[in-house]
Structure formats: structure tokens, C-alpha cells
PDB file of C-alpha atoms and ligand atoms in Angstrom:
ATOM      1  CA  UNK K   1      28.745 -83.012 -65.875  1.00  0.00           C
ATOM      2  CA  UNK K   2      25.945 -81.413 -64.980  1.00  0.00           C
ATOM      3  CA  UNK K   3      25.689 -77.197 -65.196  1.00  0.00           C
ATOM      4  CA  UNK K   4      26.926 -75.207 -62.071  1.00  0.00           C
ATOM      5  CA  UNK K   5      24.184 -72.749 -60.702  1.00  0.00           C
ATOM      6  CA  UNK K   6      25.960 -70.423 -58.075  1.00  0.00           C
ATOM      7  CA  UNK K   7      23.917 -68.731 -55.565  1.00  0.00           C
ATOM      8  CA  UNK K   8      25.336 -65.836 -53.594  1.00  0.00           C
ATOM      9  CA  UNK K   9      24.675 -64.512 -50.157  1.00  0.00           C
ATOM     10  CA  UNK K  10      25.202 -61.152 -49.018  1.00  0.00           C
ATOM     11  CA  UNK K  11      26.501 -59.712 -45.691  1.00  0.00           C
ATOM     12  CA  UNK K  12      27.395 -56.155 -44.906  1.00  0.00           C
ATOM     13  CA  UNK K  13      29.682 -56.200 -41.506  1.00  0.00           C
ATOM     14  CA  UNK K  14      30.343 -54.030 -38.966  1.00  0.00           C
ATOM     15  CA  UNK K  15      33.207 -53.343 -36.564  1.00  0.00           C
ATOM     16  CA  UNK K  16      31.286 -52.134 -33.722  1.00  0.00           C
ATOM     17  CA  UNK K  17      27.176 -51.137 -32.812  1.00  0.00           C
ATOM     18  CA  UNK K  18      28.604 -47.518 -33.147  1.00  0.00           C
ATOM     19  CA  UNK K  19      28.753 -47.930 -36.816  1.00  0.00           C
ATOM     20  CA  UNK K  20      24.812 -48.346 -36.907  1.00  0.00           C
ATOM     21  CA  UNK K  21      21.739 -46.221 -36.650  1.00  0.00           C
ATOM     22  CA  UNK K  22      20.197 -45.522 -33.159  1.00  0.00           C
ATOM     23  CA  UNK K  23      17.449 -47.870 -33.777  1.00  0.00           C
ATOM     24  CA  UNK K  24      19.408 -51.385 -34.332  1.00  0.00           C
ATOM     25  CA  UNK K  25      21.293 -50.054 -31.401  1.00  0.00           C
ATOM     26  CA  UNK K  26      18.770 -50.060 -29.366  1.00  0.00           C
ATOM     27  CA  UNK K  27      17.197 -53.128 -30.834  1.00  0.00           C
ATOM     28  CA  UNK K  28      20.794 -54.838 -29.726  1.00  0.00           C
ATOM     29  CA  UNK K  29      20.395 -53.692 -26.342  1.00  0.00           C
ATOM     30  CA  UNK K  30      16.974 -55.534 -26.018  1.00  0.00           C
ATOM     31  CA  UNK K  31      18.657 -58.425 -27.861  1.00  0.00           C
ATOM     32  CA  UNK K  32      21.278 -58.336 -25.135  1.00  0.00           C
ATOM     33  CA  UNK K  33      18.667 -57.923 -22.222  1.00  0.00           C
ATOM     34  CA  UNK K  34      16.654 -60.454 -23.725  1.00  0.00           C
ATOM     35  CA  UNK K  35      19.913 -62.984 -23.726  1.00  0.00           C
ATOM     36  CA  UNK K  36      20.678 -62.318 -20.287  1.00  0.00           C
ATOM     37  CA  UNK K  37      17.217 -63.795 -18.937  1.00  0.00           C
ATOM     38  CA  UNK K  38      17.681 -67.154 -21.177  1.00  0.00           C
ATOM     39  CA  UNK K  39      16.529 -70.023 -19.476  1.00  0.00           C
ATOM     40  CA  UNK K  40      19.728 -72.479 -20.774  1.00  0.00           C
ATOM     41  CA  UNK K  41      20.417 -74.345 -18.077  1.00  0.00           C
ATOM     42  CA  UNK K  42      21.780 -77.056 -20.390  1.00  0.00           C
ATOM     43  CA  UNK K  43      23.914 -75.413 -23.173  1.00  0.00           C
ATOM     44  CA  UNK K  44      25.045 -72.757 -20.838  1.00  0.00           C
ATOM     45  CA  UNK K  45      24.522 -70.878 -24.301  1.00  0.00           C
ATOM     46  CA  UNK K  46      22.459 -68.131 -23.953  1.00  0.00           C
ATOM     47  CA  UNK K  47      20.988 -66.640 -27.080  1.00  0.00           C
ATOM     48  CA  UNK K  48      19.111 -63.231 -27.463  1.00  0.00           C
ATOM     49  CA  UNK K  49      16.628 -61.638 -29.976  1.00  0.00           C
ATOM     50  CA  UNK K  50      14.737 -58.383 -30.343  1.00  0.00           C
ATOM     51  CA  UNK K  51      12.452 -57.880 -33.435  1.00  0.00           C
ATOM     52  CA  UNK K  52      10.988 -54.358 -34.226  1.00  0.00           C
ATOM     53  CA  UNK K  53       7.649 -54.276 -35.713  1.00  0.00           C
ATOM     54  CA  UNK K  54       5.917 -52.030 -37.908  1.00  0.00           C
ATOM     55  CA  UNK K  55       3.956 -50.019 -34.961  1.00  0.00           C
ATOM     56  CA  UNK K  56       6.986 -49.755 -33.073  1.00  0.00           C
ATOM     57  CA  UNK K  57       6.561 -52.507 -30.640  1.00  0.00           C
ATOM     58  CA  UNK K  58       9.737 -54.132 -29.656  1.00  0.00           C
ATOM     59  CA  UNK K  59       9.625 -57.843 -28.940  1.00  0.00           C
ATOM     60  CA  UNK K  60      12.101 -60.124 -27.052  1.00  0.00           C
ATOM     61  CA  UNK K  61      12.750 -64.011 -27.000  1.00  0.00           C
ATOM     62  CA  UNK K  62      15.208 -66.280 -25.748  1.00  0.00           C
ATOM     63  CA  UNK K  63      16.216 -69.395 -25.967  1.00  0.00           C
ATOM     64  CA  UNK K  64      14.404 -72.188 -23.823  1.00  0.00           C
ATOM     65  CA  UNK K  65      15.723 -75.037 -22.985  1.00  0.00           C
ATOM     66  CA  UNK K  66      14.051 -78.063 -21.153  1.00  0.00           C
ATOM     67  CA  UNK K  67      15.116 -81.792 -19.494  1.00  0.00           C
ATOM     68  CA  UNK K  68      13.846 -83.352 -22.420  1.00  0.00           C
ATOM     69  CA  UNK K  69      16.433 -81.919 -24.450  1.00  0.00           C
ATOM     70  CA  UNK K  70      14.000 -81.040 -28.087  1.00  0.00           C
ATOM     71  CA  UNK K  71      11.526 -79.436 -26.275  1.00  0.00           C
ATOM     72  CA  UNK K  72      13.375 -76.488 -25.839  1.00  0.00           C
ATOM     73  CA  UNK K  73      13.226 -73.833 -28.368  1.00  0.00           C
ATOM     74  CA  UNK K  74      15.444 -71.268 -29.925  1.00  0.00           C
ATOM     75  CA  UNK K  75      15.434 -67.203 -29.065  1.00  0.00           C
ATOM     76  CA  UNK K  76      14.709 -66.458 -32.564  1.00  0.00           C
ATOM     77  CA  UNK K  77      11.593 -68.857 -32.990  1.00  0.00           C
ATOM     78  CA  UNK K  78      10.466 -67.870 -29.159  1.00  0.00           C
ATOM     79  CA  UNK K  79      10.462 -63.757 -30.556  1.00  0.00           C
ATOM     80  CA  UNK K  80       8.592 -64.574 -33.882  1.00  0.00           C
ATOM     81  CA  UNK K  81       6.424 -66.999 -32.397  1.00  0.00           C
ATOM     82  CA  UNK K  82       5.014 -64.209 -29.686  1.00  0.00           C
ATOM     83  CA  UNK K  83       4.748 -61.814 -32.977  1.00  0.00           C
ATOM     84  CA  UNK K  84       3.012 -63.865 -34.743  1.00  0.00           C
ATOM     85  CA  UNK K  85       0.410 -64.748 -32.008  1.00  0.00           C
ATOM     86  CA  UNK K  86      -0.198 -61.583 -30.637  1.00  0.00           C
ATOM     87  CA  UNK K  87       0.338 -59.328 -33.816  1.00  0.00           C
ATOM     88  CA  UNK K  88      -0.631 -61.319 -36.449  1.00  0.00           C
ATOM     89  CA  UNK K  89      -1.552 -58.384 -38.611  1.00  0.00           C
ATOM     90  CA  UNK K  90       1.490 -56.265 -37.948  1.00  0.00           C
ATOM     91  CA  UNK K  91       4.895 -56.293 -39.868  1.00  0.00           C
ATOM     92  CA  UNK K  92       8.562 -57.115 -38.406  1.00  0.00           C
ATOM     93  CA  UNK K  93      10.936 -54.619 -39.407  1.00  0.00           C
ATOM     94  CA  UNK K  94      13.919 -55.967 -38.309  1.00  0.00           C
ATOM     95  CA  UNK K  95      15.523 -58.389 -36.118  1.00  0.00           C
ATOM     96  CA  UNK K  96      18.767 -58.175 -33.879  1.00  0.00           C
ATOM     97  CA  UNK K  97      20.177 -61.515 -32.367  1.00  0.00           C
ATOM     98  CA  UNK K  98      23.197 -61.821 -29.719  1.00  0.00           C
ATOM     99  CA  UNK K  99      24.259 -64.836 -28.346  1.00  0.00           C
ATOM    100  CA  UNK K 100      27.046 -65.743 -25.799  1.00  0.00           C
ATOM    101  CA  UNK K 101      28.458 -69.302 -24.203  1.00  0.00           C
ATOM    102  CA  UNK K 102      27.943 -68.503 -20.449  1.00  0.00           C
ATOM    103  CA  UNK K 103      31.980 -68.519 -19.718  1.00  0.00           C
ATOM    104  CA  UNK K 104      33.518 -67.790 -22.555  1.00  0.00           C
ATOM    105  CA  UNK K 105      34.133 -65.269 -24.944  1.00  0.00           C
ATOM    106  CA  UNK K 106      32.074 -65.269 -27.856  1.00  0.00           C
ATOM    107  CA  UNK K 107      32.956 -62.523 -30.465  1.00  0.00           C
ATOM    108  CA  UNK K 108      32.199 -63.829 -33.754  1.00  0.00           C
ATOM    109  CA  UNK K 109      28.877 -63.445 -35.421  1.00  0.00           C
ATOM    110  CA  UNK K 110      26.343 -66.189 -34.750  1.00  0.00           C
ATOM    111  CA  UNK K 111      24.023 -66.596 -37.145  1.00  0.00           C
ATOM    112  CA  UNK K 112      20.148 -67.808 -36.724  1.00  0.00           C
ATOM    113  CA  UNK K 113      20.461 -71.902 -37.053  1.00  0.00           C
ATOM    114  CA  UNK K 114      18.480 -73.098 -40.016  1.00  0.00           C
ATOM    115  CA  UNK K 115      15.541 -73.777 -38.400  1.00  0.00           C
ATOM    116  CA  UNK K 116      15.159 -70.539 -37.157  1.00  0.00           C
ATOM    117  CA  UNK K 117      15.582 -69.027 -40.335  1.00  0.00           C
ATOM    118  CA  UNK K 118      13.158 -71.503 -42.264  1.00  0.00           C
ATOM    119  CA  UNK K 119      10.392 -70.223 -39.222  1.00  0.00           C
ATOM    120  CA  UNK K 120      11.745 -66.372 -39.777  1.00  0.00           C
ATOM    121  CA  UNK K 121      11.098 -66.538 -43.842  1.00  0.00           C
ATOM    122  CA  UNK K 122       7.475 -68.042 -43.181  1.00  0.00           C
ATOM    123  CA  UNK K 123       6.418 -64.270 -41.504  1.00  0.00           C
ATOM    124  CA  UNK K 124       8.913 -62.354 -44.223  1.00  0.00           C
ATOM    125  CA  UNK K 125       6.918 -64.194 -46.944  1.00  0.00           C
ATOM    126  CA  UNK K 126       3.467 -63.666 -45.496  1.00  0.00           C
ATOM    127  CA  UNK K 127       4.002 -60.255 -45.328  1.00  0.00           C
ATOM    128  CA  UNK K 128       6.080 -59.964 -48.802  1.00  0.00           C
ATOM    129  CA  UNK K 129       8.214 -57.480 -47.500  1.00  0.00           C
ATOM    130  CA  UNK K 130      12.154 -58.442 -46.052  1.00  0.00           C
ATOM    131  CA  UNK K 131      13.021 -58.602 -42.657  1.00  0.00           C
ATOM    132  CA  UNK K 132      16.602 -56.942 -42.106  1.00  0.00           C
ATOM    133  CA  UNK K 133      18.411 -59.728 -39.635  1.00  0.00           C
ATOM    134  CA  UNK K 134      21.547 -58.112 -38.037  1.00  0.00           C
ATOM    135  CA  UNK K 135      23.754 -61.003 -35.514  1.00  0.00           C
ATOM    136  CA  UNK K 136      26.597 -60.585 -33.181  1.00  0.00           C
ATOM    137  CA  UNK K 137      28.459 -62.859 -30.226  1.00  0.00           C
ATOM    138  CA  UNK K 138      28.574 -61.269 -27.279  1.00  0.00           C
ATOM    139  CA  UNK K 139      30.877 -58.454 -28.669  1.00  0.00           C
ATOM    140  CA  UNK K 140      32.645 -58.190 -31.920  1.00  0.00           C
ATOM    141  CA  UNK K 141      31.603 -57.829 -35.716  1.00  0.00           C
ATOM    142  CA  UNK K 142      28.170 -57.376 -36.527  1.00  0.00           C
ATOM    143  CA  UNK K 143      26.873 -58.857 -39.401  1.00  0.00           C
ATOM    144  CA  UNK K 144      23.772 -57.652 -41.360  1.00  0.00           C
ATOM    145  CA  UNK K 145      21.732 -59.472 -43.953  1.00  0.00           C
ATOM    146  CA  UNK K 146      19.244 -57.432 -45.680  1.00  0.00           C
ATOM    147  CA  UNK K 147      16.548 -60.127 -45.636  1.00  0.00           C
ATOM    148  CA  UNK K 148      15.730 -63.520 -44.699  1.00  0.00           C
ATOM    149  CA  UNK K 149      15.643 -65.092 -47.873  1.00  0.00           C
ATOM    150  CA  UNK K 150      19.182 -64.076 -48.325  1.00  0.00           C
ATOM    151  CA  UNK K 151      20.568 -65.674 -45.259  1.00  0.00           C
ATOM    152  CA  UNK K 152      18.398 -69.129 -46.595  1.00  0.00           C
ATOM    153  CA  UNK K 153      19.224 -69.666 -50.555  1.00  0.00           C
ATOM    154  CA  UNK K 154      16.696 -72.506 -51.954  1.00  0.00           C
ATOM    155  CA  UNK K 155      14.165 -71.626 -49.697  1.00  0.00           C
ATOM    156  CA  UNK K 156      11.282 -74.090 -49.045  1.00  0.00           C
ATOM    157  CA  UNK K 157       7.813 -72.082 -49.176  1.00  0.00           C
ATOM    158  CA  UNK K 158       4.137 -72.307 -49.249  1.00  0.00           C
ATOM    159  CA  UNK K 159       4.285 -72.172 -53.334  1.00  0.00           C
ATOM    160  CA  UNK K 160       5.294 -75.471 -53.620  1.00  0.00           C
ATOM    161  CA  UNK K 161       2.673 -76.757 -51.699  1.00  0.00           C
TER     162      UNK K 161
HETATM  163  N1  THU E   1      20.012 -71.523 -30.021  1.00  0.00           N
HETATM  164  C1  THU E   1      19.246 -70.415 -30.272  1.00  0.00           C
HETATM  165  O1  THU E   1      18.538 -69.900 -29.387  1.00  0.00           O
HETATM  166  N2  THU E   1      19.279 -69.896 -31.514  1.00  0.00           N
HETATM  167  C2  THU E   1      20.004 -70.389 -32.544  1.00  0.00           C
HETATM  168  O2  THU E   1      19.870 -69.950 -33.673  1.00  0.00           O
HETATM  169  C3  THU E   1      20.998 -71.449 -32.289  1.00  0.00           C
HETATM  170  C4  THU E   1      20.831 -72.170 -31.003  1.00  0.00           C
HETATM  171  C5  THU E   1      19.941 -72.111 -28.685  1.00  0.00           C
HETATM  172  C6  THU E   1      19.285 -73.467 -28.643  1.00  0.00           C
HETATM  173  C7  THU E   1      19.904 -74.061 -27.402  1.00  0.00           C
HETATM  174  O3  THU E   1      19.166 -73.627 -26.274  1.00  0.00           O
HETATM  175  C8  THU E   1      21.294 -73.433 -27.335  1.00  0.00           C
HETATM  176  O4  THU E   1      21.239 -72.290 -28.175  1.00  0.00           O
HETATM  177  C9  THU E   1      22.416 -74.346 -27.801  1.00  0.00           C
HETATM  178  O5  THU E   1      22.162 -74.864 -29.053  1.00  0.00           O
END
């Protein structure tokens, strides 16, 4: 048998946004804004995300959908995307994510899916420092991972190229 590696991944949670400082607050409430202007016509799932950048800039995405189903894109890729083209040479700070199923109640924590987190570790890499990533439903826990590399153990990168 072979020698087990284990990898850990840490979370901090939160009951409720009161429990964290003003600015992922307001970060949320962009997050939330953004969500409600998804174009999801498909899913129905509507998906939010706010990143804060180093000059204070606040930028929103949201998830995209189109006819021809894999076209569409995800909120988180849509926010880091626009960062990335029109601040290029500017840090993200942080990143707040809420997403919500158009008729139902979503209050656990939904995480970035794993492509979104392989496009959000490019940026945290390029600019060697961590990106916090805090998620939520609609309402409910918050959870917070202090980077993106956390959130993606056995991360692919540019070094192996
Ligand atoms: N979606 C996101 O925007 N972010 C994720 O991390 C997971 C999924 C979107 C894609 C699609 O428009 C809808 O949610 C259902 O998968």
C-alpha cells in the first residue's frame, strides 16, 4: 500500500454578515446586487460576485447563460475576467459570492465550482499574494476561505509548464 498524504482545507464560518467587518458586508451587498441582474434564463440559478481590488474599485459579475448551453459563463469567471482586462496591474483583495435557485430557498454556502476556482488562482498566483473568497446561498452561513489555493488543494499552475 502506497503512503497516505492528507491535505487539509480550511474554512472559518459565520452565522450571519453581522459577524463580519463593514467591508465584506458591503462587498456582499454588491455580490447580492450583482446576482439579482444574472442573465440565467436556463438554470433559473442566479449566481453573484463582487471582488474588491487593491485601489478600492469594486467589481461585479454574474453568471451568463446562453442557448447553446457552454457558452455561458460563471459569475465568478465573468468578475475576474473584467479585472483582469481592465486592471491588469491592480490586485484583488477579496471576493464575495452569493448565489440563489430563482424559487427556492437556498441557505447553504455555495462554493465557486472548480473551474472558477482554477481561473481565480491564475490572478492570486500572478500577483503572489491570496485572495480572501467568502460564499453564501441566498441567506444563511457564510463561509470564508483565506485564499484560493486553499479552497483548490493540488493546484495546477504555470510552474509546471
Ligand atoms: N454558476 C456560477 O455562476 N458559478 C458557479 O461557481 C457555479 C455555477 C452558474 C453557471 C450556470 O449559469 C448556473 O450557475 C447553473 O450551473
Amino acid at each position: 500500500m502506497g503512503k497516505s498524504l492528507k491535505i487539509e482545507l480550511n474554512l472559518e464560518r459565520f452565522e450571519q454578515l453581522e459577524e463580519l467587518p463593514d467591508q465584506v458586508r458591503d462587498l456582499f451587498r454588491v455580490a447580492v446586487e450583482a446576482r439579482e441582474a444574472a442573465y440565467a434564463p436556463y438554470s433559473n440559478f442566479h449566481v453573484g460576485a463582487a471582488l474588491l481590488l487593491a485601489n478600492g474599485e469594486i467589481i461585479k459579475g454574474n453568471n451568463q447563460e446562453n442557448a447553446a448551453y457552454p457558452s455561458g459563463l460563471c459569475a465568478e469567471r465573468t468578475a475576474v475576467y473584467y479585472a483582469g482586462a481592465n486592471y491588469p496591474e491592480v490586485e484583488i483583495v477579496m471576493m464575495a459570492i452569493s448565489a440563489k435557485a430563482k424559487d427556492k430557498e437556498t441557505d447553504v454556502p455555495i462554493p465557486p465550482c472548480g473551474a472558477c476556482r482554477q481561473a481565480l488562482a491564475e490572478y492570486e498566483v500572478k500577483q503572489a499574494k491570496p485572495i480572501e473568497v467568502y460564499f453564501r446561498g441566498g441567506s444563511g452561513p457564510i463561509l470564508k476561505s483565506s485564499s484560493v489555493e486553499n479552497l483548490l488543494p493540488l493546484l495546477f499552475t504555470q510552474k509546471f509548464l
